Amino acid sequence: MKNRPNQTIGPITIDKITFDVEELEIYGTYRLQHTAITTELLAGLRYINHELGIDQTIQTPQPVLTSQSISASFGDDWTAPFFGVRLIDNISDTNWFYTTRFDIDFDNDSSSDRYSFDGYEHGVLLGVAYSF
C-alpha cells in the first residue's frame, strides 16, 4: 500500500501521520594515521528526540453511521554515548575533502510500553567542524 493521506482501511481512515526526529551530537576524535586516507576514532554523546503523531477517523456503520476523530502521539527522548571510526580522504590534489563515518546502532531500551526504538540511521550528515 502506498503511503497517502486519507488512506481508508475498513472503517478507519488515516488522516495524517507525522514522525519528527531531532538529533544533536557532540564528539571528539583521535587521529590514528595521516596517510592518503586519514583514520580517526571518534567518541561522543548524542541527544535524540522522536515524536510520532497519528490522526485518524473511525466510522461506525451500525446502527447509525457515526464518525469519530482520534489523535494519538507517542515519543521519547534520550541521550546516549557513541563510538565509531571516521575516514577522511582528499579529492584529488585539492584542499577539498570528504569524510565518512561509522558508529554503532542503537536501542533506547524504553521501559515505557508506548514507544520503543531499535534501529540504525544512515544518510547525509552536514555540520560544522573546528580543528586545533
mmCIF file of C-alpha atoms in Angstrom:
data_model
loop_
_atom_site.group_PDB
_atom_site.id
_atom_site.type_symbol
_atom_site.label_atom_id
_atom_site.label_comp_id
_atom_site.label_asym_id
_atom_site.label_seq_id
_atom_site.Cartn_x
_atom_site.Cartn_y
_atom_site.Cartn_z
ATOM 1 C CA MET A 1 0.000 0.000 0.000
ATOM 2 C CA LYS A 2 1.338 3.435 -0.884
ATOM 3 C CA ASN A 3 1.690 5.995 1.864
ATOM 4 C CA ARG A 4 -1.004 8.591 1.057
ATOM 5 C CA PRO A 5 -3.089 10.944 3.177
ATOM 6 C CA ASN A 6 -6.680 9.912 3.860
ATOM 7 C CA GLN A 7 -5.987 6.211 3.343
ATOM 8 C CA THR A 8 -9.062 4.141 4.251
ATOM 9 C CA ILE A 9 -8.768 0.654 5.691
ATOM 10 C CA GLY A 10 -12.190 -0.753 6.543
ATOM 11 C CA PRO A 11 -13.960 1.667 8.912
ATOM 12 C CA ILE A 12 -10.708 3.551 9.701
ATOM 13 C CA THR A 13 -9.384 6.483 7.697
ATOM 14 C CA ILE A 14 -5.797 7.514 8.432
ATOM 15 C CA ASP A 15 -5.860 11.288 8.053
ATOM 16 C CA LYS A 16 -2.292 12.154 8.975
ATOM 17 C CA ILE A 17 0.867 10.506 10.317
ATOM 18 C CA THR A 18 3.842 12.620 11.366
ATOM 19 C CA PHE A 19 7.256 11.492 12.563
ATOM 20 C CA ASP A 20 9.679 14.159 13.762
ATOM 21 C CA VAL A 21 13.286 13.393 14.655
ATOM 22 C CA GLU A 22 15.700 15.803 16.307
ATOM 23 C CA GLU A 23 19.330 14.890 16.916
ATOM 24 C CA LEU A 24 22.213 16.789 18.412
ATOM 25 C CA GLU A 25 25.638 15.354 18.971
ATOM 26 C CA ILE A 26 28.996 16.432 20.269
ATOM 27 C CA TYR A 27 32.082 14.317 19.804
ATOM 28 C CA GLY A 28 35.848 14.306 19.711
ATOM 29 C CA THR A 29 38.287 12.439 17.501
ATOM 30 C CA TYR A 30 41.704 10.869 17.863
ATOM 31 C CA ARG A 31 43.786 10.603 14.687
ATOM 32 C CA LEU A 32 45.403 7.185 14.230
ATOM 33 C CA GLN A 33 47.167 7.763 10.934
ATOM 34 C CA HIS A 34 47.589 10.551 8.432
ATOM 35 C CA THR A 35 48.304 8.946 5.079
ATOM 36 C CA ALA A 36 46.381 9.085 1.808
ATOM 37 C CA ILE A 37 43.237 8.255 3.812
ATOM 38 C CA THR A 38 43.189 9.592 7.362
ATOM 39 C CA THR A 39 41.665 7.296 10.000
ATOM 40 C CA GLU A 40 40.232 8.687 13.239
ATOM 41 C CA LEU A 41 38.496 7.156 16.229
ATOM 42 C CA LEU A 42 35.533 9.134 17.496
ATOM 43 C CA ALA A 43 33.548 9.184 20.727
ATOM 44 C CA GLY A 44 30.759 11.440 21.886
ATOM 45 C CA LEU A 45 27.227 11.958 23.140
ATOM 46 C CA ARG A 46 24.085 12.029 21.019
ATOM 47 C CA TYR A 47 20.740 13.522 22.103
ATOM 48 C CA ILE A 48 17.736 12.123 20.207
ATOM 49 C CA ASN A 49 14.084 13.183 20.334
ATOM 50 C CA HIS A 50 11.391 11.216 18.452
ATOM 51 C CA GLU A 51 7.767 12.336 18.181
ATOM 52 C CA LEU A 52 5.150 10.241 16.368
ATOM 53 C CA GLY A 53 1.632 11.568 15.783
ATOM 54 C CA ILE A 54 -1.375 9.772 14.283
ATOM 55 C CA ASP A 55 -4.714 11.376 13.382
ATOM 56 C CA GLN A 56 -7.467 9.012 12.275
ATOM 57 C CA THR A 57 -11.211 8.901 11.777
ATOM 58 C CA ILE A 58 -13.277 5.847 12.663
ATOM 59 C CA GLN A 59 -16.706 5.384 11.079
ATOM 60 C CA THR A 60 -19.220 3.054 12.688
ATOM 61 C CA PRO A 61 -21.894 1.994 10.174
ATOM 62 C CA GLN A 62 -24.426 0.491 12.600
ATOM 63 C CA PRO A 63 -26.953 1.233 13.880
ATOM 64 C CA VAL A 64 -26.468 4.812 12.611
ATOM 65 C CA LEU A 65 -23.458 5.991 10.595
ATOM 66 C CA THR A 66 -21.241 7.932 13.004
ATOM 67 C CA SER A 67 -17.750 9.307 12.680
ATOM 68 C CA GLN A 68 -15.226 9.899 15.440
ATOM 69 C CA SER A 69 -11.786 11.513 15.165
ATOM 70 C CA ILE A 70 -8.978 10.124 17.277
ATOM 71 C CA SER A 71 -5.481 11.520 17.718
ATOM 72 C CA ALA A 72 -2.558 9.873 19.449
ATOM 73 C CA SER A 73 1.028 10.899 19.949
ATOM 74 C CA PHE A 74 3.973 8.906 21.179
ATOM 75 C CA GLY A 75 7.611 9.689 21.622
ATOM 76 C CA ASP A 76 10.718 9.566 23.690
ATOM 77 C CA ASP A 77 13.969 11.433 24.095
ATOM 78 C CA TRP A 78 17.274 10.104 25.332
ATOM 79 C CA THR A 79 20.993 10.780 25.461
ATOM 80 C CA ALA A 80 23.429 8.014 24.612
ATOM 81 C CA PRO A 81 27.177 7.670 24.122
ATOM 82 C CA PHE A 82 28.509 6.549 20.757
ATOM 83 C CA PHE A 83 31.826 5.342 19.405
ATOM 84 C CA GLY A 84 32.966 4.954 15.821
ATOM 85 C CA VAL A 85 35.513 5.453 13.074
ATOM 86 C CA ARG A 86 35.855 8.356 10.671
ATOM 87 C CA LEU A 87 37.739 8.216 7.361
ATOM 88 C CA ILE A 88 38.919 11.381 5.592
ATOM 89 C CA ASP A 89 40.174 11.480 2.007
ATOM 90 C CA ASN A 90 41.227 14.426 -0.176
ATOM 91 C CA ILE A 91 39.566 14.884 -3.534
ATOM 92 C CA SER A 92 42.486 14.715 -5.998
ATOM 93 C CA ASP A 93 45.205 17.252 -5.205
ATOM 94 C CA THR A 94 42.876 19.943 -3.875
ATOM 95 C CA ASN A 95 42.023 21.357 -0.468
ATOM 96 C CA TRP A 96 38.566 19.745 -0.734
ATOM 97 C CA PHE A 97 37.938 16.512 1.114
ATOM 98 C CA TYR A 98 35.146 14.168 2.073
ATOM 99 C CA THR A 99 34.563 12.148 5.195
ATOM 100 C CA THR A 100 32.625 9.038 6.004
ATOM 101 C CA ARG A 101 31.973 7.631 9.427
ATOM 102 C CA PHE A 102 30.547 4.558 11.046
ATOM 103 C CA ASP A 103 29.153 4.209 14.569
ATOM 104 C CA ILE A 104 27.015 1.706 16.441
ATOM 105 C CA ASP A 105 23.291 1.095 16.063
ATOM 106 C CA PHE A 106 21.039 2.000 18.947
ATOM 107 C CA ASP A 107 18.199 0.608 21.057
ATOM 108 C CA ASN A 108 16.633 3.038 23.549
ATOM 109 C CA ASP A 109 15.592 0.158 25.875
ATOM 110 C CA SER A 110 12.446 2.088 26.646
ATOM 111 C CA SER A 111 10.731 0.888 29.782
ATOM 112 C CA SER A 112 7.580 2.552 28.507
ATOM 113 C CA ASP A 113 5.011 0.402 26.738
ATOM 114 C CA ARG A 114 4.195 3.343 24.484
ATOM 115 C CA TYR A 115 7.374 3.875 22.442
ATOM 116 C CA SER A 116 10.468 1.878 21.646
ATOM 117 C CA PHE A 117 13.222 2.448 19.077
ATOM 118 C CA ASP A 118 15.662 -0.206 17.901
ATOM 119 C CA GLY A 119 17.416 0.632 14.668
ATOM 120 C CA TYR A 120 20.108 2.433 12.797
ATOM 121 C CA GLU A 121 20.126 5.550 10.685
ATOM 122 C CA HIS A 122 22.070 6.408 7.578
ATOM 123 C CA GLY A 123 22.259 9.298 5.199
ATOM 124 C CA VAL A 124 23.964 12.590 4.579
ATOM 125 C CA LEU A 125 25.428 14.452 7.539
ATOM 126 C CA LEU A 126 26.055 18.182 7.403
ATOM 127 C CA GLY A 127 27.867 20.023 10.131
ATOM 128 C CA VAL A 128 30.476 22.480 11.245
ATOM 129 C CA ALA A 129 33.967 21.488 12.370
ATOM 130 C CA TYR A 130 36.756 23.306 14.154
ATOM 131 C CA SER A 131 40.273 21.897 14.188
ATOM 132 C CA PHE A 132 43.021 22.992 16.559
#
